[in-house]
PDB file of C-alpha atoms in Angstrom:
ATOM      1  CA  MET M  27       2.111 -21.551 -29.332  1.00  0.00           C
ATOM      2  CA  SER M  28       4.935 -20.008 -27.342  1.00  0.00           C
ATOM      3  CA  LYS M  29       6.890 -16.797 -27.225  1.00  0.00           C
ATOM      4  CA  ASP M  30       9.599 -18.575 -29.226  1.00  0.00           C
ATOM      5  CA  ASN M  31       7.270 -18.740 -32.208  1.00  0.00           C
ATOM      6  CA  SER M  32       8.915 -16.437 -34.763  1.00  0.00           C
ATOM      7  CA  ILE M  33       5.596 -15.515 -36.402  1.00  0.00           C
ATOM      8  CA  TRP M  34       4.324 -13.973 -33.160  1.00  0.00           C
ATOM      9  CA  ASP M  35       7.718 -12.415 -32.395  1.00  0.00           C
ATOM     10  CA  GLU M  36       7.653 -10.557 -35.714  1.00  0.00           C
ATOM     11  CA  VAL M  37       4.273  -9.016 -34.922  1.00  0.00           C
ATOM     12  CA  LEU M  38       3.685  -8.592 -31.201  1.00  0.00           C
ATOM     13  CA  LEU M  39       5.105  -5.971 -28.872  1.00  0.00           C
ATOM     14  CA  PRO M  40       5.933  -7.021 -25.312  1.00  0.00           C
ATOM     15  CA  ALA M  41       4.045  -5.302 -22.512  1.00  0.00           C
ATOM     16  CA  GLN M  42       7.250  -4.160 -20.838  1.00  0.00           C
ATOM     17  CA  MET M  43       8.908  -0.998 -22.184  1.00  0.00           C
ATOM     18  CA  PRO M  44      12.242   0.716 -21.512  1.00  0.00           C
ATOM     19  CA  LYS M  45      11.907   3.129 -18.592  1.00  0.00           C
ATOM     20  CA  ASP M  46      12.177   6.344 -20.612  1.00  0.00           C
ATOM     21  CA  GLU M  47       9.594   5.118 -23.116  1.00  0.00           C
ATOM     22  CA  TYR M  48       7.306   4.002 -20.303  1.00  0.00           C
ATOM     23  CA  ASP M  49       7.606   7.347 -18.528  1.00  0.00           C
ATOM     24  CA  ARG M  50       6.541   9.197 -21.682  1.00  0.00           C
ATOM     25  CA  PHE M  51       3.767   6.709 -22.287  1.00  0.00           C
ATOM     26  CA  ILE M  52       2.307   6.885 -18.786  1.00  0.00           C
ATOM     27  CA  HIS M  53       2.422  10.698 -18.819  1.00  0.00           C
ATOM     28  CA  HIS M  54       0.420  10.708 -22.062  1.00  0.00           C
ATOM     29  CA  VAL M  55      -2.030   8.093 -20.748  1.00  0.00           C
ATOM     30  CA  ASN M  56      -2.668   9.947 -17.501  1.00  0.00           C
ATOM     31  CA  ARG M  57      -3.362  13.210 -19.314  1.00  0.00           C
ATOM     32  CA  CYS M  58      -5.787  11.503 -21.726  1.00  0.00           C
ATOM     33  CA  ASN M  59      -7.617   9.729 -18.912  1.00  0.00           C
ATOM     34  CA  GLU M  60      -7.924  12.922 -16.872  1.00  0.00           C
ATOM     35  CA  ARG M  61      -9.313  14.849 -19.840  1.00  0.00           C
ATOM     36  CA  LEU M  62     -11.729  12.047 -20.729  1.00  0.00           C
ATOM     37  CA  ILE M  63     -13.102  11.815 -17.193  1.00  0.00           C
ATOM     38  CA  GLU M  64     -13.410  15.599 -16.866  1.00  0.00           C
ATOM     39  CA  SER M  65     -15.214  15.956 -20.209  1.00  0.00           C
ATOM     40  CA  ALA M  66     -17.545  13.092 -19.292  1.00  0.00           C
ATOM     41  CA  ARG M  67     -18.458  14.836 -16.039  1.00  0.00           C
ATOM     42  CA  LYS M  68     -19.457  17.922 -18.016  1.00  0.00           C
ATOM     43  CA  PHE M  69     -21.429  15.889 -20.554  1.00  0.00           C
ATOM     44  CA  ASP M  70     -24.946  17.137 -21.217  1.00  0.00           C
ATOM     45  CA  SER M  71     -27.103  14.021 -21.341  1.00  0.00           C
ATOM     46  CA  ASP M  72     -29.746  15.815 -23.427  1.00  0.00           C
ATOM     47  CA  VAL M  73     -28.681  13.804 -26.496  1.00  0.00           C
ATOM     48  CA  ARG M  74     -30.731  14.320 -29.627  1.00  0.00           C
ATOM     49  CA  ASP M  75     -28.870  12.012 -32.013  1.00  0.00           C
ATOM     50  CA  GLN M  76     -28.923   8.246 -32.111  1.00  0.00           C
ATOM     51  CA  VAL M  77     -26.613   5.778 -33.813  1.00  0.00           C
ATOM     52  CA  CYS M  78     -25.745   2.098 -33.546  1.00  0.00           C
ATOM     53  CA  LEU M  79     -23.131   0.128 -35.454  1.00  0.00           C
ATOM     54  CA  SER M  80     -24.235  -3.085 -37.120  1.00  0.00           C
ATOM     55  CA  VAL M  81     -22.872  -6.199 -35.435  1.00  0.00           C
ATOM     56  CA  ASP M  82     -23.594  -9.756 -36.583  1.00  0.00           C
ATOM     57  CA  PHE M  83     -23.303 -11.738 -33.377  1.00  0.00           C
ATOM     58  CA  LYS M  84     -23.581 -15.074 -35.156  1.00  0.00           C
ATOM     59  CA  ARG M  85     -20.557 -14.150 -37.234  1.00  0.00           C
ATOM     60  CA  LEU M  86     -18.645 -13.174 -34.105  1.00  0.00           C
ATOM     61  CA  GLY M  87     -18.791 -16.760 -32.956  1.00  0.00           C
ATOM     62  CA  LEU M  88     -18.326 -15.797 -29.324  1.00  0.00           C
ATOM     63  CA  LYS M  89     -19.849 -17.321 -26.219  1.00  0.00           C
ATOM     64  CA  PRO M  90     -20.641 -15.483 -22.980  1.00  0.00           C
ATOM     65  CA  GLN M  91     -17.460 -15.012 -20.962  1.00  0.00           C
ATOM     66  CA  LYS M  92     -18.505 -17.429 -18.208  1.00  0.00           C
ATOM     67  CA  GLU M  93     -18.377 -20.298 -20.713  1.00  0.00           C
ATOM     68  CA  TYR M  94     -14.600 -19.944 -21.190  1.00  0.00           C
ATOM     69  CA  ASP M  95     -13.773 -21.530 -17.847  1.00  0.00           C
ATOM     70  CA  ASP M  96     -11.738 -24.228 -19.617  1.00  0.00           C
ATOM     71  CA  ILE M  97      -9.111 -21.782 -20.994  1.00  0.00           C
ATOM     72  CA  PRO M  98      -6.372 -20.916 -18.450  1.00  0.00           C
ATOM     73  CA  PHE M  99      -5.446 -17.237 -18.203  1.00  0.00           C
ATOM     74  CA  ARG M 100      -2.757 -17.183 -15.558  1.00  0.00           C
ATOM     75  CA  MET M 101       0.901 -17.159 -14.605  1.00  0.00           C
ATOM     76  CA  GLU M 102       1.421 -20.109 -12.297  1.00  0.00           C
ATOM     77  CA  GLU M 103       4.791 -18.691 -11.208  1.00  0.00           C
ATOM     78  CA  CYS M 104       2.731 -15.975  -9.469  1.00  0.00           C
ATOM     79  CA  GLY M 105       0.934 -18.642  -7.479  1.00  0.00           C
ATOM     80  CA  ASP M 106      -2.149 -18.417  -9.665  1.00  0.00           C
ATOM     81  CA  GLY M 107      -3.601 -21.841 -10.296  1.00  0.00           C
ATOM     82  CA  LYS M 108      -7.221 -20.887 -10.935  1.00  0.00           C
ATOM     83  CA  SER M 109      -7.659 -17.872 -13.249  1.00  0.00           C
ATOM     84  CA  THR M 110      -9.359 -18.490 -16.581  1.00  0.00           C
ATOM     85  CA  VAL M 111     -10.776 -16.397 -19.408  1.00  0.00           C
ATOM     86  CA  ALA M 112     -14.119 -16.794 -17.654  1.00  0.00           C
ATOM     87  CA  SER M 113     -12.842 -15.134 -14.487  1.00  0.00           C
ATOM     88  CA  SER M 114     -10.415 -12.543 -15.849  1.00  0.00           C
ATOM     89  CA  GLY M 115     -10.345 -12.457 -19.646  1.00  0.00           C
ATOM     90  CA  CYS M 116     -12.861  -9.861 -20.820  1.00  0.00           C
ATOM     91  CA  ALA M 117     -10.060  -8.067 -22.727  1.00  0.00           C
ATOM     92  CA  ILE M 118      -9.289 -11.275 -24.642  1.00  0.00           C
ATOM     93  CA  LEU M 119     -12.864 -11.551 -25.882  1.00  0.00           C
ATOM     94  CA  ILE M 120     -12.904  -7.886 -26.868  1.00  0.00           C
ATOM     95  CA  ALA M 121      -9.756  -8.483 -28.944  1.00  0.00           C
ATOM     96  CA  LYS M 122     -11.640 -11.269 -30.713  1.00  0.00           C
ATOM     97  CA  PHE M 123     -14.612  -8.922 -31.169  1.00  0.00           C
ATOM     98  CA  LEU M 124     -12.346  -6.324 -32.821  1.00  0.00           C
ATOM     99  CA  GLU M 125     -10.862  -9.004 -35.083  1.00  0.00           C
ATOM    100  CA  ARG M 126     -14.325  -9.858 -36.371  1.00  0.00           C
ATOM    101  CA  PHE M 127     -15.688  -6.314 -36.490  1.00  0.00           C
ATOM    102  CA  PHE M 128     -12.802  -5.072 -38.628  1.00  0.00           C
ATOM    103  CA  ARG M 129     -12.933  -8.265 -40.741  1.00  0.00           C
ATOM    104  CA  LYS M 130      -9.242  -8.958 -40.300  1.00  0.00           C
ATOM    105  CA  GLU M 131      -7.659 -11.719 -42.335  1.00  0.00           C
ATOM    106  CA  LYS M 132      -5.561 -12.700 -39.335  1.00  0.00           C
ATOM    107  CA  CYS M 133      -7.819 -14.874 -37.201  1.00  0.00           C
ATOM    108  CA  PHE M 134      -6.882 -16.446 -33.893  1.00  0.00           C
ATOM    109  CA  SER M 135      -8.745 -18.653 -31.495  1.00  0.00           C
ATOM    110  CA  VAL M 136      -9.536 -17.383 -28.007  1.00  0.00           C
ATOM    111  CA  GLU M 137      -7.051 -19.934 -26.674  1.00  0.00           C
ATOM    112  CA  GLU M 138      -4.275 -18.647 -28.965  1.00  0.00           C
ATOM    113  CA  LEU M 139      -4.959 -15.043 -27.985  1.00  0.00           C
ATOM    114  CA  THR M 140      -4.909 -15.983 -24.314  1.00  0.00           C
ATOM    115  CA  LYS M 141      -1.581 -17.812 -24.529  1.00  0.00           C
ATOM    116  CA  ALA M 142       0.022 -14.922 -26.416  1.00  0.00           C
ATOM    117  CA  THR M 143      -1.343 -12.393 -23.916  1.00  0.00           C
ATOM    118  CA  VAL M 144       0.291 -14.259 -21.036  1.00  0.00           C
ATOM    119  CA  SER M 145       3.498 -15.019 -22.922  1.00  0.00           C
ATOM    120  CA  TYR M 146       4.125 -11.390 -23.889  1.00  0.00           C
ATOM    121  CA  GLY M 147       3.557 -10.043 -20.404  1.00  0.00           C
ATOM    122  CA  TYR M 148       0.027  -8.622 -20.565  1.00  0.00           C
ATOM    123  CA  ARG M 149      -1.439 -10.649 -17.708  1.00  0.00           C
ATOM    124  CA  GLY M 150      -1.648  -8.360 -14.712  1.00  0.00           C
ATOM    125  CA  TYR M 151      -0.800  -9.090 -11.057  1.00  0.00           C
ATOM    126  CA  ARG M 152      -0.326  -6.915  -7.979  1.00  0.00           C
ATOM    127  CA  LYS M 153       2.487  -7.905  -5.653  1.00  0.00           C
ATOM    128  CA  ASN M 154       1.390  -7.927  -2.023  1.00  0.00           C
ATOM    129  CA  PRO M 155       3.613  -6.949   0.957  1.00  0.00           C
ATOM    130  CA  GLY M 156       4.078 -10.586   1.946  1.00  0.00           C
ATOM    131  CA  GLY M 157       5.344 -11.547  -1.492  1.00  0.00           C
ATOM    132  CA  SER M 158       2.149 -13.139  -2.808  1.00  0.00           C
ATOM    133  CA  TYR M 159       0.343 -11.914  -5.911  1.00  0.00           C
ATOM    134  CA  THR M 160      -3.247 -10.877  -6.548  1.00  0.00           C
ATOM    135  CA  PRO M 161      -4.616 -11.361 -10.108  1.00  0.00           C
ATOM    136  CA  MET M 162      -5.613  -8.036 -11.701  1.00  0.00           C
ATOM    137  CA  GLY M 163      -6.952  -9.105 -15.095  1.00  0.00           C
ATOM    138  CA  CYS M 164      -5.328  -7.825 -18.275  1.00  0.00           C
ATOM    139  CA  LYS M 165      -2.902  -4.908 -18.230  1.00  0.00           C
ATOM    140  CA  HIS M 166      -4.458  -1.825 -19.820  1.00  0.00           C
ATOM    141  CA  VAL M 167      -1.533  -1.482 -22.216  1.00  0.00           C
ATOM    142  CA  PHE M 168      -2.993  -4.544 -23.957  1.00  0.00           C
ATOM    143  CA  PHE M 169      -5.145  -2.157 -25.993  1.00  0.00           C
ATOM    144  CA  ASP M 170      -2.280   0.264 -26.662  1.00  0.00           C
ATOM    145  CA  ARG M 171       0.238  -2.291 -27.907  1.00  0.00           C
ATOM    146  CA  PHE M 172      -0.955  -5.886 -28.245  1.00  0.00           C
ATOM    147  CA  VAL M 173      -4.195  -5.412 -30.208  1.00  0.00           C
ATOM    148  CA  PRO M 174      -2.987  -2.705 -32.654  1.00  0.00           C
ATOM    149  CA  ALA M 175       0.213  -4.611 -33.439  1.00  0.00           C
ATOM    150  CA  LEU M 176      -1.479  -7.982 -33.867  1.00  0.00           C
ATOM    151  CA  TYR M 177      -4.304  -6.800 -36.120  1.00  0.00           C
ATOM    152  CA  GLU M 178      -2.575  -3.818 -37.760  1.00  0.00           C
ATOM    153  CA  ILE M 179      -5.290  -1.367 -36.740  1.00  0.00           C
ATOM    154  CA  ASN M 180      -4.912   2.179 -35.475  1.00  0.00           C
ATOM    155  CA  VAL M 181      -5.706   3.236 -31.935  1.00  0.00           C
ATOM    156  CA  GLU M 182      -5.739   6.492 -30.017  1.00  0.00           C
ATOM    157  CA  ARG M 183      -6.398   7.111 -26.358  1.00  0.00           C
ATOM    158  CA  ALA M 184      -9.737   8.833 -25.880  1.00  0.00           C
ATOM    159  CA  ASP M 185      -9.311  12.267 -24.305  1.00  0.00           C
ATOM    160  CA  SER M 186     -12.893  13.540 -24.540  1.00  0.00           C
ATOM    161  CA  TRP M 187     -16.333  11.999 -24.237  1.00  0.00           C
ATOM    162  CA  GLU M 188     -17.537  14.047 -27.209  1.00  0.00           C
ATOM    163  CA  LYS M 189     -14.821  12.467 -29.361  1.00  0.00           C
ATOM    164  CA  VAL M 190     -15.881   9.019 -28.189  1.00  0.00           C
ATOM    165  CA  MET M 191     -19.501   9.617 -29.207  1.00  0.00           C
ATOM    166  CA  LYS M 192     -18.553  11.187 -32.525  1.00  0.00           C
ATOM    167  CA  SER M 193     -16.268   8.273 -33.378  1.00  0.00           C
ATOM    168  CA  ILE M 194     -19.241   5.959 -33.887  1.00  0.00           C
ATOM    169  CA  TRP M 195     -20.452   8.093 -36.794  1.00  0.00           C
ATOM    170  CA  ASP M 196     -17.072   7.456 -38.435  1.00  0.00           C
ATOM    171  CA  ASN M 197     -17.433   3.684 -38.001  1.00  0.00           C
ATOM    172  CA  LYS M 198     -14.816   3.621 -35.262  1.00  0.00           C
ATOM    173  CA  ILE M 199     -14.952   1.410 -32.195  1.00  0.00           C
ATOM    174  CA  THR M 200     -14.242   2.587 -28.662  1.00  0.00           C
ATOM    175  CA  VAL M 201     -13.238   0.244 -25.852  1.00  0.00           C
ATOM    176  CA  LEU M 202     -14.113   1.671 -22.436  1.00  0.00           C
ATOM    177  CA  LEU M 203     -12.774   0.798 -19.007  1.00  0.00           C
ATOM    178  CA  VAL M 204     -15.409   1.305 -16.325  1.00  0.00           C
ATOM    179  CA  LYS M 205     -15.613   0.820 -12.571  1.00  0.00           C
ATOM    180  CA  ASN M 206     -17.727  -2.164 -11.545  1.00  0.00           C
ATOM    181  CA  SER M 207     -18.951  -0.217  -8.522  1.00  0.00           C
ATOM    182  CA  VAL M 208     -20.890   2.023 -10.924  1.00  0.00           C
ATOM    183  CA  TYR M 209     -21.350  -0.147 -14.008  1.00  0.00           C
ATOM    184  CA  LYS M 210     -22.593  -3.183 -12.076  1.00  0.00           C
ATOM    185  CA  SER M 211     -24.153  -1.181  -9.233  1.00  0.00           C
ATOM    186  CA  GLU M 212     -21.926  -2.982  -6.737  1.00  0.00           C
ATOM    187  CA  PRO M 213     -20.541  -0.270  -4.399  1.00  0.00           C
ATOM    188  CA  GLU M 214     -18.070  -2.637  -2.716  1.00  0.00           C
ATOM    189  CA  ASN M 215     -16.675  -3.988  -5.989  1.00  0.00           C
ATOM    190  CA  GLN M 216     -13.195  -2.496  -6.517  1.00  0.00           C
ATOM    191  CA  ASP M 217     -12.599  -4.159  -9.906  1.00  0.00           C
ATOM    192  CA  SER M 218     -12.964  -2.677 -13.388  1.00  0.00           C
ATOM    193  CA  HIS M 219     -14.404  -4.048 -16.606  1.00  0.00           C
ATOM    194  CA  PHE M 220     -13.771  -3.572 -20.343  1.00  0.00           C
ATOM    195  CA  VAL M 221     -16.763  -2.998 -22.648  1.00  0.00           C
ATOM    196  CA  VAL M 222     -17.198  -1.752 -26.228  1.00  0.00           C
ATOM    197  CA  LEU M 223     -19.329   1.248 -27.165  1.00  0.00           C
ATOM    198  CA  ILE M 224     -21.536   0.338 -30.127  1.00  0.00           C
ATOM    199  CA  GLY M 225     -24.062   3.153 -30.120  1.00  0.00           C
ATOM    200  CA  TYR M 226     -26.256   5.498 -28.122  1.00  0.00           C
ATOM    201  CA  ASP M 227     -29.575   7.312 -28.126  1.00  0.00           C
ATOM    202  CA  TYR M 228     -31.164  10.074 -26.094  1.00  0.00           C
ATOM    203  CA  LYS M 229     -31.183   8.159 -22.808  1.00  0.00           C
ATOM    204  CA  ARG M 230     -28.668   5.319 -22.926  1.00  0.00           C
ATOM    205  CA  VAL M 231     -25.533   3.830 -24.434  1.00  0.00           C
ATOM    206  CA  ILE M 232     -25.422   0.551 -26.357  1.00  0.00           C
ATOM    207  CA  LEU M 233     -22.563  -1.797 -25.564  1.00  0.00           C
ATOM    208  CA  PHE M 234     -20.926  -5.091 -26.332  1.00  0.00           C
ATOM    209  CA  ASP M 235     -20.133  -6.654 -22.969  1.00  0.00           C
ATOM    210  CA  PRO M 236     -18.082  -9.896 -23.055  1.00  0.00           C
ATOM    211  CA  GLU M 237     -20.143 -11.254 -20.171  1.00  0.00           C
ATOM    212  CA  TYR M 238     -23.090 -11.535 -22.575  1.00  0.00           C
ATOM    213  CA  ASN M 239     -23.509 -12.663 -26.153  1.00  0.00           C
ATOM    214  CA  HIS M 240     -25.660  -9.759 -27.292  1.00  0.00           C
ATOM    215  CA  LEU M 241     -25.853  -5.983 -27.100  1.00  0.00           C
ATOM    216  CA  ILE M 242     -26.835  -4.463 -23.784  1.00  0.00           C
ATOM    217  CA  LYS M 243     -28.139  -1.010 -22.941  1.00  0.00           C
ATOM    218  CA  LYS M 244     -27.072   1.120 -20.001  1.00  0.00           C
ATOM    219  CA  SER M 245     -28.146   4.561 -18.875  1.00  0.00           C
ATOM    220  CA  TYR M 246     -25.557   7.330 -19.030  1.00  0.00           C
ATOM    221  CA  ASP M 247     -25.577   7.330 -15.222  1.00  0.00           C
ATOM    222  CA  GLU M 248     -24.334   3.734 -15.265  1.00  0.00           C
ATOM    223  CA  ILE M 249     -21.331   4.658 -17.438  1.00  0.00           C
ATOM    224  CA  ILE M 250     -20.248   8.274 -17.038  1.00  0.00           C
ATOM    225  CA  PRO M 251     -19.509   8.299 -13.259  1.00  0.00           C
ATOM    226  CA  GLY M 252     -17.523   5.054 -13.538  1.00  0.00           C
ATOM    227  CA  LEU M 253     -15.481   5.929 -16.622  1.00  0.00           C
ATOM    228  CA  LYS M 254     -11.723   5.353 -16.250  1.00  0.00           C
ATOM    229  CA  ALA M 255     -10.207   5.156 -19.750  1.00  0.00           C
ATOM    230  CA  GLY M 256     -10.997   4.697 -23.428  1.00  0.00           C
ATOM    231  CA  TRP M 257      -9.335   3.474 -26.645  1.00  0.00           C
ATOM    232  CA  ILE M 258     -10.656   4.462 -30.085  1.00  0.00           C
ATOM    233  CA  PHE M 259      -9.868   1.909 -32.830  1.00  0.00           C
ATOM    234  CA  PHE M 260     -10.077   2.649 -36.549  1.00  0.00           C
TER     235      PHE M 260
END
């Protein structure tokens, strides 16, 4: 598959936007993220409800992220000769999760999704002062443009933690971006990680984490302080 493939060209949006469109987009994103983080800080963890969406992990057909070390996820023109889905592709596996959860007729392999992600500009790199590049995983706009366009599903940026929790009752799925320093209890870790909120109860949240092949449970203290952004799909 390549970017010249007309089937993909008819569906996918490139990561890059015209400057005026990008300026409006980033203003909206920043406001949503600020409101989400502020509402999460004020969240009263005395939760009395509990809910968990049903997920058939056998039907998902996914492996733990570390097992995708044979699928390249890189732009070699940026001097990257090592990155794979295993090292940097949690967003790719979440896209596949959403495909299965919403029972979409369009089905793509992890390899196809990875190639399209790179080809349409969603692989992220930071340019260093000396001209070299540092891999930064998947650009966040992947969940604003790539996934909704490919699977024809709706998305809105989360702007309140209450809305995120309520969305589960409406059978919606929220992708969260969290700081590894908090989520993984690694204070020196400056990276972030994408996870999917599946449910919650009075003391913890229930997540799909691409690094595993099953649901995991985290306390609110392992999520709330490290929250950076959220996308609600429906």
